[in-house]
Amino acid sequence: MQEWNSAIDLIEQRLEGDLDISDVARVALTSEYHFRRMFSTLAGMPLSEYVRRRRMTVATADVLAGEPVVDVAVRFGYGSAAAFTRAFKSMHGLTPGQARQPGSVLRSQPPLRFHLRVEGRSDMRHRIVDKDAFALVGYRTTVPVVHEGPNPAIVEFEKSIDGDARALLLSLSNTEPAGPLAVTVRLAESRSEGAEVEYWRAVATTAADCGDLARIDVPSGLWVVFEADGKFPEALQHLWADAATEWFPANPYEWIEGPELLTIHPDPGGESGRGELWLPIERIPSDLGR
């Protein structure tokens, strides 16, 4: 976590002026994509939102000290006083002028610090799969992220897929992971509650002709596959957080861009079961270390 905290320190040093996230990622010894994804999973907000809130927190002190709003706006990278005022009001619910009134209640974003805790609550059953190129085919929709419990939007979408459609999908499944898959494709940097993702009911296939089904062609590469069993859906929902907080910090791999695959095998009654989470990864070059 030392490199990640050094990355946070670099953000603090560059709150005024330009901030290149690729520079921040290099300090953390990782790619920009992996840094952004891990950050949003660990912090519960997109990296861009964190930077905006930190800038606004520091800038607010200057506003309260009586500096002209336009001067503060320019120093923190806003093109105009109006743009700064909109961002200020988005965070505080007040304009800069209102914030200067006695008794105004303001918000603050403290600098984040990352800590690796030894908890021992999970041995993270997993395997690494080097997989040839394949395709995901199926039906898709857009749903909000739900961290705990059933996702009503997914429940309704699944009900809309009839038996014939499901049978067609199963007939096309001919490569691992076998059978029906719940697939998520991130549409934004955030994985916070309510953020939108693309959700698919799909199968993995090498078939060239899949009719009119929606399709994602997935290149060959490495995948980490986590296993879980227990109460549904919480046992599977926790896999993403466990991967970010426990597995990636301890292993020489990066989470790379691509669909995330979930196999679901419910027990009779549907209240518990087992499943696998497939995440696309690549090995970190050994000269970068950890």
PDB file of C-alpha atoms in Angstrom:
ATOM      1  CA  MET A   1       0.000   0.000   0.000  1.00  0.00           C
ATOM      2  CA  GLN A   2       3.046   2.307   0.255  1.00  0.00           C
ATOM      3  CA  GLU A   3       2.947   3.082  -3.480  1.00  0.00           C
ATOM      4  CA  TRP A   4      -0.786   3.795  -3.367  1.00  0.00           C
ATOM      5  CA  ASN A   5      -0.348   6.256  -0.531  1.00  0.00           C
ATOM      6  CA  SER A   6       2.490   7.882  -2.492  1.00  0.00           C
ATOM      7  CA  ALA A   7       0.028   8.232  -5.379  1.00  0.00           C
ATOM      8  CA  ILE A   8      -2.440   9.969  -3.056  1.00  0.00           C
ATOM      9  CA  ASP A   9       0.373  12.281  -1.945  1.00  0.00           C
ATOM     10  CA  LEU A  10       1.051  13.178  -5.589  1.00  0.00           C
ATOM     11  CA  ILE A  11      -2.620  14.053  -6.074  1.00  0.00           C
ATOM     12  CA  GLU A  12      -2.385  16.350  -3.049  1.00  0.00           C
ATOM     13  CA  GLN A  13       0.672  18.062  -4.521  1.00  0.00           C
ATOM     14  CA  ARG A  14      -1.125  18.720  -7.810  1.00  0.00           C
ATOM     15  CA  LEU A  15      -4.568  19.787  -6.670  1.00  0.00           C
ATOM     16  CA  GLU A  16      -3.738  23.203  -8.087  1.00  0.00           C
ATOM     17  CA  GLY A  17      -3.066  23.092 -11.816  1.00  0.00           C
ATOM     18  CA  ASP A  18      -2.894  20.078 -14.139  1.00  0.00           C
ATOM     19  CA  LEU A  19      -3.084  16.534 -12.817  1.00  0.00           C
ATOM     20  CA  ASP A  20      -2.215  13.670 -15.160  1.00  0.00           C
ATOM     21  CA  ILE A  21      -3.653  10.438 -13.759  1.00  0.00           C
ATOM     22  CA  SER A  22      -1.130   8.408 -15.755  1.00  0.00           C
ATOM     23  CA  ASP A  23       1.585   9.999 -13.585  1.00  0.00           C
ATOM     24  CA  VAL A  24      -0.355   9.018 -10.464  1.00  0.00           C
ATOM     25  CA  ALA A  25      -0.720   5.425 -11.696  1.00  0.00           C
ATOM     26  CA  ARG A  26       3.029   5.185 -12.377  1.00  0.00           C
ATOM     27  CA  VAL A  27       3.757   6.151  -8.769  1.00  0.00           C
ATOM     28  CA  ALA A  28       1.475   3.284  -7.696  1.00  0.00           C
ATOM     29  CA  LEU A  29       3.445   0.959 -10.034  1.00  0.00           C
ATOM     30  CA  THR A  30       0.353   0.048 -12.022  1.00  0.00           C
ATOM     31  CA  SER A  31      -1.559   0.955 -15.166  1.00  0.00           C
ATOM     32  CA  GLU A  32      -3.992   3.856 -15.236  1.00  0.00           C
ATOM     33  CA  TYR A  33      -6.909   1.507 -15.959  1.00  0.00           C
ATOM     34  CA  HIS A  34      -6.090  -0.778 -13.015  1.00  0.00           C
ATOM     35  CA  PHE A  35      -5.539   2.200 -10.709  1.00  0.00           C
ATOM     36  CA  ARG A  36      -8.888   3.767 -11.609  1.00  0.00           C
ATOM     37  CA  ARG A  37     -10.786   0.490 -11.244  1.00  0.00           C
ATOM     38  CA  MET A  38      -9.157  -0.507  -7.964  1.00  0.00           C
ATOM     39  CA  PHE A  39      -9.574   3.017  -6.585  1.00  0.00           C
ATOM     40  CA  SER A  40     -13.321   3.142  -7.240  1.00  0.00           C
ATOM     41  CA  THR A  41     -13.794  -0.349  -5.778  1.00  0.00           C
ATOM     42  CA  LEU A  42     -11.803   0.420  -2.623  1.00  0.00           C
ATOM     43  CA  ALA A  43     -12.869   4.046  -2.075  1.00  0.00           C
ATOM     44  CA  GLY A  44     -16.508   3.738  -3.116  1.00  0.00           C
ATOM     45  CA  MET A  45     -16.241   6.669  -5.527  1.00  0.00           C
ATOM     46  CA  PRO A  46     -14.599   7.306  -8.904  1.00  0.00           C
ATOM     47  CA  LEU A  47     -11.085   8.725  -8.860  1.00  0.00           C
ATOM     48  CA  SER A  48     -12.310  11.791 -10.754  1.00  0.00           C
ATOM     49  CA  GLU A  49     -14.930  12.435  -8.059  1.00  0.00           C
ATOM     50  CA  TYR A  50     -12.323  12.130  -5.300  1.00  0.00           C
ATOM     51  CA  VAL A  51     -10.009  14.619  -7.041  1.00  0.00           C
ATOM     52  CA  ARG A  52     -12.914  17.035  -7.557  1.00  0.00           C
ATOM     53  CA  ARG A  53     -13.931  16.806  -3.898  1.00  0.00           C
ATOM     54  CA  ARG A  54     -10.364  17.263  -2.646  1.00  0.00           C
ATOM     55  CA  ARG A  55      -9.866  20.287  -4.892  1.00  0.00           C
ATOM     56  CA  MET A  56     -13.121  21.788  -3.715  1.00  0.00           C
ATOM     57  CA  THR A  57     -12.247  21.127  -0.057  1.00  0.00           C
ATOM     58  CA  VAL A  58      -8.934  22.995  -0.359  1.00  0.00           C
ATOM     59  CA  ALA A  59     -10.455  25.720  -2.541  1.00  0.00           C
ATOM     60  CA  THR A  60     -13.243  26.313  -0.009  1.00  0.00           C
ATOM     61  CA  ALA A  61     -10.711  27.450   2.572  1.00  0.00           C
ATOM     62  CA  ASP A  62      -9.509  30.109   0.119  1.00  0.00           C
ATOM     63  CA  VAL A  63     -13.083  31.203  -0.604  1.00  0.00           C
ATOM     64  CA  LEU A  64     -13.811  31.560   3.101  1.00  0.00           C
ATOM     65  CA  ALA A  65     -10.598  33.544   3.501  1.00  0.00           C
ATOM     66  CA  GLY A  66     -12.077  36.139   1.161  1.00  0.00           C
ATOM     67  CA  GLU A  67     -10.157  35.500  -2.050  1.00  0.00           C
ATOM     68  CA  PRO A  68     -12.029  36.482  -5.233  1.00  0.00           C
ATOM     69  CA  VAL A  69     -13.932  33.484  -6.610  1.00  0.00           C
ATOM     70  CA  VAL A  70     -12.494  33.951 -10.084  1.00  0.00           C
ATOM     71  CA  ASP A  71      -8.912  33.766  -8.763  1.00  0.00           C
ATOM     72  CA  VAL A  72      -9.648  30.573  -6.838  1.00  0.00           C
ATOM     73  CA  ALA A  73     -11.429  29.089  -9.859  1.00  0.00           C
ATOM     74  CA  VAL A  74      -8.472  29.637 -12.180  1.00  0.00           C
ATOM     75  CA  ARG A  75      -5.959  28.286  -9.672  1.00  0.00           C
ATOM     76  CA  PHE A  76      -7.892  25.022  -9.292  1.00  0.00           C
ATOM     77  CA  GLY A  77      -8.407  24.445 -12.992  1.00  0.00           C
ATOM     78  CA  TYR A  78     -11.891  25.852 -13.610  1.00  0.00           C
ATOM     79  CA  GLY A  79     -12.431  27.868 -16.761  1.00  0.00           C
ATOM     80  CA  SER A  80     -14.694  30.448 -15.174  1.00  0.00           C
ATOM     81  CA  ALA A  81     -16.147  31.626 -11.880  1.00  0.00           C
ATOM     82  CA  ALA A  82     -19.523  30.263 -13.021  1.00  0.00           C
ATOM     83  CA  ALA A  83     -18.123  26.747 -13.545  1.00  0.00           C
ATOM     84  CA  PHE A  84     -16.426  26.867 -10.150  1.00  0.00           C
ATOM     85  CA  THR A  85     -19.645  28.054  -8.492  1.00  0.00           C
ATOM     86  CA  ARG A  86     -21.584  25.137 -10.003  1.00  0.00           C
ATOM     87  CA  ALA A  87     -19.027  22.647  -8.688  1.00  0.00           C
ATOM     88  CA  PHE A  88     -18.973  24.398  -5.311  1.00  0.00           C
ATOM     89  CA  LYS A  89     -22.752  24.223  -5.016  1.00  0.00           C
ATOM     90  CA  SER A  90     -22.753  20.566  -6.114  1.00  0.00           C
ATOM     91  CA  MET A  91     -20.555  19.701  -3.136  1.00  0.00           C
ATOM     92  CA  HIS A  92     -21.829  22.072  -0.465  1.00  0.00           C
ATOM     93  CA  GLY A  93     -25.369  22.881  -1.555  1.00  0.00           C
ATOM     94  CA  LEU A  94     -24.419  26.561  -1.251  1.00  0.00           C
ATOM     95  CA  THR A  95     -22.865  29.212  -3.485  1.00  0.00           C
ATOM     96  CA  PRO A  96     -19.503  30.698  -2.449  1.00  0.00           C
ATOM     97  CA  GLY A  97     -21.305  33.848  -1.329  1.00  0.00           C
ATOM     98  CA  GLN A  98     -23.734  31.877   0.839  1.00  0.00           C
ATOM     99  CA  ALA A  99     -20.867  29.834   2.293  1.00  0.00           C
ATOM    100  CA  ARG A 100     -19.302  33.031   3.632  1.00  0.00           C
ATOM    101  CA  GLN A 101     -22.356  33.756   5.782  1.00  0.00           C
ATOM    102  CA  PRO A 102     -22.028  32.966   9.504  1.00  0.00           C
ATOM    103  CA  GLY A 103     -23.339  29.530  10.460  1.00  0.00           C
ATOM    104  CA  SER A 104     -23.042  27.987   6.985  1.00  0.00           C
ATOM    105  CA  VAL A 105     -22.626  24.198   7.085  1.00  0.00           C
ATOM    106  CA  LEU A 106     -20.038  22.903   4.621  1.00  0.00           C
ATOM    107  CA  ARG A 107     -18.697  19.508   3.607  1.00  0.00           C
ATOM    108  CA  SER A 108     -15.119  18.282   3.515  1.00  0.00           C
ATOM    109  CA  GLN A 109     -13.307  15.413   1.775  1.00  0.00           C
ATOM    110  CA  PRO A 110     -10.236  14.336   3.776  1.00  0.00           C
ATOM    111  CA  PRO A 111      -7.252  12.787   1.972  1.00  0.00           C
ATOM    112  CA  LEU A 112      -7.581   9.031   1.681  1.00  0.00           C
ATOM    113  CA  ARG A 113      -5.026   6.656   3.143  1.00  0.00           C
ATOM    114  CA  PHE A 114      -4.809   2.999   2.155  1.00  0.00           C
ATOM    115  CA  HIS A 115      -3.994   0.289   4.685  1.00  0.00           C
ATOM    116  CA  LEU A 116      -3.550  -3.436   4.137  1.00  0.00           C
ATOM    117  CA  ARG A 117      -5.181  -5.299   6.999  1.00  0.00           C
ATOM    118  CA  VAL A 118      -4.519  -8.931   7.798  1.00  0.00           C
ATOM    119  CA  GLU A 119      -7.977 -10.314   8.496  1.00  0.00           C
ATOM    120  CA  GLY A 120      -7.810 -13.984   7.538  1.00  0.00           C
ATOM    121  CA  ARG A 121     -11.504 -14.105   6.843  1.00  0.00           C
ATOM    122  CA  SER A 122     -11.106 -15.587   3.366  1.00  0.00           C
ATOM    123  CA  ASP A 123      -8.558 -17.827   1.674  1.00  0.00           C
ATOM    124  CA  MET A 124      -9.794 -16.579  -1.735  1.00  0.00           C
ATOM    125  CA  ARG A 125     -10.212 -19.872  -3.573  1.00  0.00           C
ATOM    126  CA  HIS A 126      -9.126 -19.120  -7.112  1.00  0.00           C
ATOM    127  CA  ARG A 127      -7.404 -20.370 -10.222  1.00  0.00           C
ATOM    128  CA  ILE A 128      -5.653 -18.660 -13.144  1.00  0.00           C
ATOM    129  CA  VAL A 129      -6.963 -19.551 -16.610  1.00  0.00           C
ATOM    130  CA  ASP A 130      -5.104 -18.798 -19.857  1.00  0.00           C
ATOM    131  CA  LYS A 131      -8.031 -18.729 -22.257  1.00  0.00           C
ATOM    132  CA  ASP A 132      -8.285 -18.587 -26.038  1.00  0.00           C
ATOM    133  CA  ALA A 133     -10.447 -15.956 -27.713  1.00  0.00           C
ATOM    134  CA  PHE A 134     -14.201 -16.505 -27.470  1.00  0.00           C
ATOM    135  CA  ALA A 135     -17.451 -14.592 -27.737  1.00  0.00           C
ATOM    136  CA  LEU A 136     -20.205 -13.703 -25.295  1.00  0.00           C
ATOM    137  CA  VAL A 137     -23.667 -13.794 -26.868  1.00  0.00           C
ATOM    138  CA  GLY A 138     -27.025 -13.113 -25.302  1.00  0.00           C
ATOM    139  CA  TYR A 139     -29.427 -10.422 -24.130  1.00  0.00           C
ATOM    140  CA  ARG A 140     -28.456  -7.144 -22.470  1.00  0.00           C
ATOM    141  CA  THR A 141     -29.862  -4.199 -20.548  1.00  0.00           C
ATOM    142  CA  THR A 142     -28.632  -1.362 -18.307  1.00  0.00           C
ATOM    143  CA  VAL A 143     -29.083  -1.659 -14.535  1.00  0.00           C
ATOM    144  CA  PRO A 144     -27.948   0.222 -11.393  1.00  0.00           C
ATOM    145  CA  VAL A 145     -25.310  -1.315  -9.130  1.00  0.00           C
ATOM    146  CA  VAL A 146     -26.709  -2.882  -5.924  1.00  0.00           C
ATOM    147  CA  HIS A 147     -24.067  -3.933  -3.395  1.00  0.00           C
ATOM    148  CA  GLU A 148     -26.223  -5.952  -0.993  1.00  0.00           C
ATOM    149  CA  GLY A 149     -29.287  -8.078  -1.665  1.00  0.00           C
ATOM    150  CA  PRO A 150     -31.374  -8.655  -4.818  1.00  0.00           C
ATOM    151  CA  ASN A 151     -31.183  -6.170  -7.676  1.00  0.00           C
ATOM    152  CA  PRO A 152     -34.813  -5.451  -8.717  1.00  0.00           C
ATOM    153  CA  ALA A 153     -33.792  -4.311 -12.216  1.00  0.00           C
ATOM    154  CA  ILE A 154     -31.937  -7.574 -12.848  1.00  0.00           C
ATOM    155  CA  VAL A 155     -34.807  -9.618 -11.424  1.00  0.00           C
ATOM    156  CA  GLU A 156     -37.263  -7.971 -13.832  1.00  0.00           C
ATOM    157  CA  PHE A 157     -34.898  -8.356 -16.781  1.00  0.00           C
ATOM    158  CA  GLU A 158     -34.376 -12.056 -16.069  1.00  0.00           C
ATOM    159  CA  LYS A 159     -38.163 -12.570 -15.926  1.00  0.00           C
ATOM    160  CA  SER A 160     -38.461 -11.067 -19.412  1.00  0.00           C
ATOM    161  CA  ILE A 161     -36.287 -13.814 -20.980  1.00  0.00           C
ATOM    162  CA  ASP A 162     -38.539 -16.744 -21.858  1.00  0.00           C
ATOM    163  CA  GLY A 163     -37.743 -20.435 -21.927  1.00  0.00           C
ATOM    164  CA  ASP A 164     -37.126 -20.607 -25.677  1.00  0.00           C
ATOM    165  CA  ALA A 165     -34.580 -17.776 -25.467  1.00  0.00           C
ATOM    166  CA  ARG A 166     -32.768 -19.491 -22.620  1.00  0.00           C
ATOM    167  CA  ALA A 167     -32.738 -22.793 -24.505  1.00  0.00           C
ATOM    168  CA  LEU A 168     -31.219 -21.045 -27.530  1.00  0.00           C
ATOM    169  CA  LEU A 169     -28.438 -19.610 -25.378  1.00  0.00           C
ATOM    170  CA  LEU A 170     -27.633 -22.979 -23.810  1.00  0.00           C
ATOM    171  CA  SER A 171     -27.409 -24.565 -27.260  1.00  0.00           C
ATOM    172  CA  LEU A 172     -24.606 -22.126 -28.111  1.00  0.00           C
ATOM    173  CA  SER A 173     -22.570 -22.649 -24.921  1.00  0.00           C
ATOM    174  CA  ASN A 174     -19.502 -24.654 -25.965  1.00  0.00           C
ATOM    175  CA  THR A 175     -16.547 -23.277 -24.000  1.00  0.00           C
ATOM    176  CA  GLU A 176     -15.614 -22.459 -20.413  1.00  0.00           C
ATOM    177  CA  PRO A 177     -17.211 -20.948 -18.403  1.00  0.00           C
ATOM    178  CA  ALA A 178     -20.010 -23.298 -19.316  1.00  0.00           C
ATOM    179  CA  GLY A 179     -23.713 -22.634 -19.033  1.00  0.00           C
ATOM    180  CA  PRO A 180     -25.651 -19.432 -18.423  1.00  0.00           C
ATOM    181  CA  LEU A 181     -23.606 -16.402 -17.343  1.00  0.00           C
ATOM    182  CA  ALA A 182     -24.426 -13.138 -15.641  1.00  0.00           C
ATOM    183  CA  VAL A 183     -22.112 -10.645 -17.366  1.00  0.00           C
ATOM    184  CA  THR A 184     -21.424  -7.063 -16.325  1.00  0.00           C
ATOM    185  CA  VAL A 185     -19.727  -4.445 -18.466  1.00  0.00           C
ATOM    186  CA  ARG A 186     -18.764  -1.270 -16.681  1.00  0.00           C
ATOM    187  CA  LEU A 187     -20.140   1.871 -18.334  1.00  0.00           C
ATOM    188  CA  ALA A 188     -18.419   4.381 -16.036  1.00  0.00           C
ATOM    189  CA  GLU A 189     -15.434   4.643 -13.711  1.00  0.00           C
ATOM    190  CA  SER A 190     -17.573   4.219 -10.608  1.00  0.00           C
ATOM    191  CA  ARG A 191     -18.751   1.012  -8.990  1.00  0.00           C
ATOM    192  CA  SER A 192     -20.620   2.911  -6.272  1.00  0.00           C
ATOM    193  CA  GLU A 193     -24.208   2.097  -5.321  1.00  0.00           C
ATOM    194  CA  GLY A 194     -26.565   3.219  -8.082  1.00  0.00           C
ATOM    195  CA  ALA A 195     -23.910   3.584 -10.808  1.00  0.00           C
ATOM    196  CA  GLU A 196     -25.027   2.092 -14.116  1.00  0.00           C
ATOM    197  CA  VAL A 197     -23.561  -1.066 -15.651  1.00  0.00           C
ATOM    198  CA  GLU A 198     -24.491  -3.081 -18.704  1.00  0.00           C
ATOM    199  CA  TYR A 199     -25.904  -6.434 -17.602  1.00  0.00           C
ATOM    200  CA  TRP A 200     -26.067  -9.475 -19.877  1.00  0.00           C
ATOM    201  CA  ARG A 201     -27.687 -12.877 -19.667  1.00  0.00           C
ATOM    202  CA  ALA A 202     -25.232 -14.655 -21.945  1.00  0.00           C
ATOM    203  CA  VAL A 203     -23.140 -17.725 -22.717  1.00  0.00           C
ATOM    204  CA  ALA A 204     -19.543 -18.204 -23.803  1.00  0.00           C
ATOM    205  CA  THR A 205     -19.155 -19.626 -27.286  1.00  0.00           C
ATOM    206  CA  THR A 206     -16.756 -20.116 -30.173  1.00  0.00           C
ATOM    207  CA  ALA A 207     -19.606 -20.338 -32.707  1.00  0.00           C
ATOM    208  CA  ALA A 208     -19.221 -17.927 -35.614  1.00  0.00           C
ATOM    209  CA  ASP A 209     -22.939 -17.542 -36.380  1.00  0.00           C
ATOM    210  CA  CYS A 210     -25.181 -16.733 -33.420  1.00  0.00           C
ATOM    211  CA  GLY A 211     -28.035 -15.115 -35.307  1.00  0.00           C
ATOM    212  CA  ASP A 212     -29.341 -11.793 -34.035  1.00  0.00           C
ATOM    213  CA  LEU A 213     -28.072 -12.160 -30.466  1.00  0.00           C
ATOM    214  CA  ALA A 214     -25.990  -9.321 -29.012  1.00  0.00           C
ATOM    215  CA  ARG A 215     -22.301 -10.210 -29.062  1.00  0.00           C
ATOM    216  CA  ILE A 216     -18.985  -9.278 -27.429  1.00  0.00           C
ATOM    217  CA  ASP A 217     -15.796 -10.689 -28.949  1.00  0.00           C
ATOM    218  CA  VAL A 218     -13.314 -11.346 -26.143  1.00  0.00           C
ATOM    219  CA  PRO A 219      -9.589 -11.659 -27.002  1.00  0.00           C
ATOM    220  CA  SER A 220      -7.345 -14.403 -25.671  1.00  0.00           C
ATOM    221  CA  GLY A 221      -5.760 -13.716 -22.305  1.00  0.00           C
ATOM    222  CA  LEU A 222      -5.516 -14.466 -18.611  1.00  0.00           C
ATOM    223  CA  TRP A 223      -8.447 -14.674 -16.212  1.00  0.00           C
ATOM    224  CA  VAL A 224      -8.579 -15.104 -12.450  1.00  0.00           C
ATOM    225  CA  VAL A 225     -11.520 -17.236 -11.370  1.00  0.00           C
ATOM    226  CA  PHE A 226     -12.789 -16.906  -7.789  1.00  0.00           C
ATOM    227  CA  GLU A 227     -15.079 -19.493  -6.207  1.00  0.00           C
ATOM    228  CA  ALA A 228     -17.690 -18.846  -3.527  1.00  0.00           C
ATOM    229  CA  ASP A 229     -20.617 -20.569  -1.903  1.00  0.00           C
ATOM    230  CA  GLY A 230     -23.189 -19.548   0.687  1.00  0.00           C
ATOM    231  CA  LYS A 231     -26.253 -17.346   0.976  1.00  0.00           C
ATOM    232  CA  PHE A 232     -27.515 -15.843  -2.283  1.00  0.00           C
ATOM    233  CA  PRO A 233     -26.854 -13.281  -3.610  1.00  0.00           C
ATOM    234  CA  GLU A 234     -24.551 -11.884  -0.898  1.00  0.00           C
ATOM    235  CA  ALA A 235     -21.918 -14.643  -1.176  1.00  0.00           C
ATOM    236  CA  LEU A 236     -21.332 -13.725  -4.812  1.00  0.00           C
ATOM    237  CA  GLN A 237     -21.681  -9.946  -4.386  1.00  0.00           C
ATOM    238  CA  HIS A 238     -18.802  -9.965  -1.894  1.00  0.00           C
ATOM    239  CA  LEU A 239     -16.424 -11.502  -4.439  1.00  0.00           C
ATOM    240  CA  TRP A 240     -15.688  -8.160  -6.132  1.00  0.00           C
ATOM    241  CA  ALA A 241     -14.773  -6.449  -2.859  1.00  0.00           C
ATOM    242  CA  ASP A 242     -12.676  -9.408  -1.699  1.00  0.00           C
ATOM    243  CA  ALA A 243     -10.813  -9.427  -5.013  1.00  0.00           C
ATOM    244  CA  ALA A 244      -9.944  -5.732  -4.666  1.00  0.00           C
ATOM    245  CA  THR A 245      -9.045  -5.691  -0.980  1.00  0.00           C
ATOM    246  CA  GLU A 246      -7.436  -9.100  -0.506  1.00  0.00           C
ATOM    247  CA  TRP A 247      -6.349 -10.784  -3.724  1.00  0.00           C
ATOM    248  CA  PHE A 248      -4.984  -8.067  -6.023  1.00  0.00           C
ATOM    249  CA  PRO A 249      -2.772  -6.437  -3.340  1.00  0.00           C
ATOM    250  CA  ALA A 250      -1.204  -9.836  -2.638  1.00  0.00           C
ATOM    251  CA  ASN A 251      -0.670 -11.086  -6.199  1.00  0.00           C
ATOM    252  CA  PRO A 252       1.366  -9.846  -9.207  1.00  0.00           C
ATOM    253  CA  TYR A 253      -1.590  -9.220 -11.518  1.00  0.00           C
ATOM    254  CA  GLU A 254      -3.571  -6.218 -12.734  1.00  0.00           C
ATOM    255  CA  TRP A 255      -7.306  -6.038 -13.359  1.00  0.00           C
ATOM    256  CA  ILE A 256      -7.674  -5.083 -17.037  1.00  0.00           C
ATOM    257  CA  GLU A 257     -10.534  -3.827 -19.146  1.00  0.00           C
ATOM    258  CA  GLY A 258     -13.108  -6.406 -20.189  1.00  0.00           C
ATOM    259  CA  PRO A 259     -16.397  -8.069 -19.238  1.00  0.00           C
ATOM    260  CA  GLU A 260     -16.790  -9.644 -15.806  1.00  0.00           C
ATOM    261  CA  LEU A 261     -18.423 -13.072 -15.806  1.00  0.00           C
ATOM    262  CA  LEU A 262     -20.411 -14.739 -13.050  1.00  0.00           C
ATOM    263  CA  THR A 263     -21.605 -18.336 -13.042  1.00  0.00           C
ATOM    264  CA  ILE A 264     -24.486 -19.084 -10.691  1.00  0.00           C
ATOM    265  CA  HIS A 265     -25.512 -22.529  -9.441  1.00  0.00           C
ATOM    266  CA  PRO A 266     -28.331 -22.170  -6.889  1.00  0.00           C
ATOM    267  CA  ASP A 267     -29.234 -24.910  -4.462  1.00  0.00           C
ATOM    268  CA  PRO A 268     -32.833 -26.168  -4.312  1.00  0.00           C
ATOM    269  CA  GLY A 269     -34.941 -23.298  -3.008  1.00  0.00           C
ATOM    270  CA  GLY A 270     -32.599 -20.649  -4.394  1.00  0.00           C
ATOM    271  CA  GLU A 271     -31.553 -19.152  -1.032  1.00  0.00           C
ATOM    272  CA  SER A 272     -27.976 -20.429  -1.270  1.00  0.00           C
ATOM    273  CA  GLY A 273     -25.635 -21.909  -3.819  1.00  0.00           C
ATOM    274  CA  ARG A 274     -22.239 -21.563  -5.395  1.00  0.00           C
ATOM    275  CA  GLY A 275     -20.680 -19.588  -8.184  1.00  0.00           C
ATOM    276  CA  GLU A 276     -17.544 -18.337  -9.899  1.00  0.00           C
ATOM    277  CA  LEU A 277     -16.409 -14.799 -10.729  1.00  0.00           C
ATOM    278  CA  TRP A 278     -14.170 -14.450 -13.807  1.00  0.00           C
ATOM    279  CA  LEU A 279     -12.093 -11.251 -14.037  1.00  0.00           C
ATOM    280  CA  PRO A 280      -9.714 -10.404 -16.928  1.00  0.00           C
ATOM    281  CA  ILE A 281      -6.144  -9.826 -15.744  1.00  0.00           C
ATOM    282  CA  GLU A 282      -2.568  -9.490 -16.923  1.00  0.00           C
ATOM    283  CA  ARG A 283       0.648 -10.246 -15.099  1.00  0.00           C
ATOM    284  CA  ILE A 284       2.647  -7.286 -13.765  1.00  0.00           C
ATOM    285  CA  PRO A 285       6.197  -7.279 -15.185  1.00  0.00           C
ATOM    286  CA  SER A 286       8.600  -8.566 -12.541  1.00  0.00           C
ATOM    287  CA  ASP A 287      10.814  -5.478 -12.753  1.00  0.00           C
ATOM    288  CA  LEU A 288       7.947  -3.355 -11.393  1.00  0.00           C
ATOM    289  CA  GLY A 289       7.560  -5.474  -8.281  1.00  0.00           C
ATOM    290  CA  ARG A 290       4.719  -4.948  -5.833  1.00  0.00           C
TER     291      ARG A 290
END
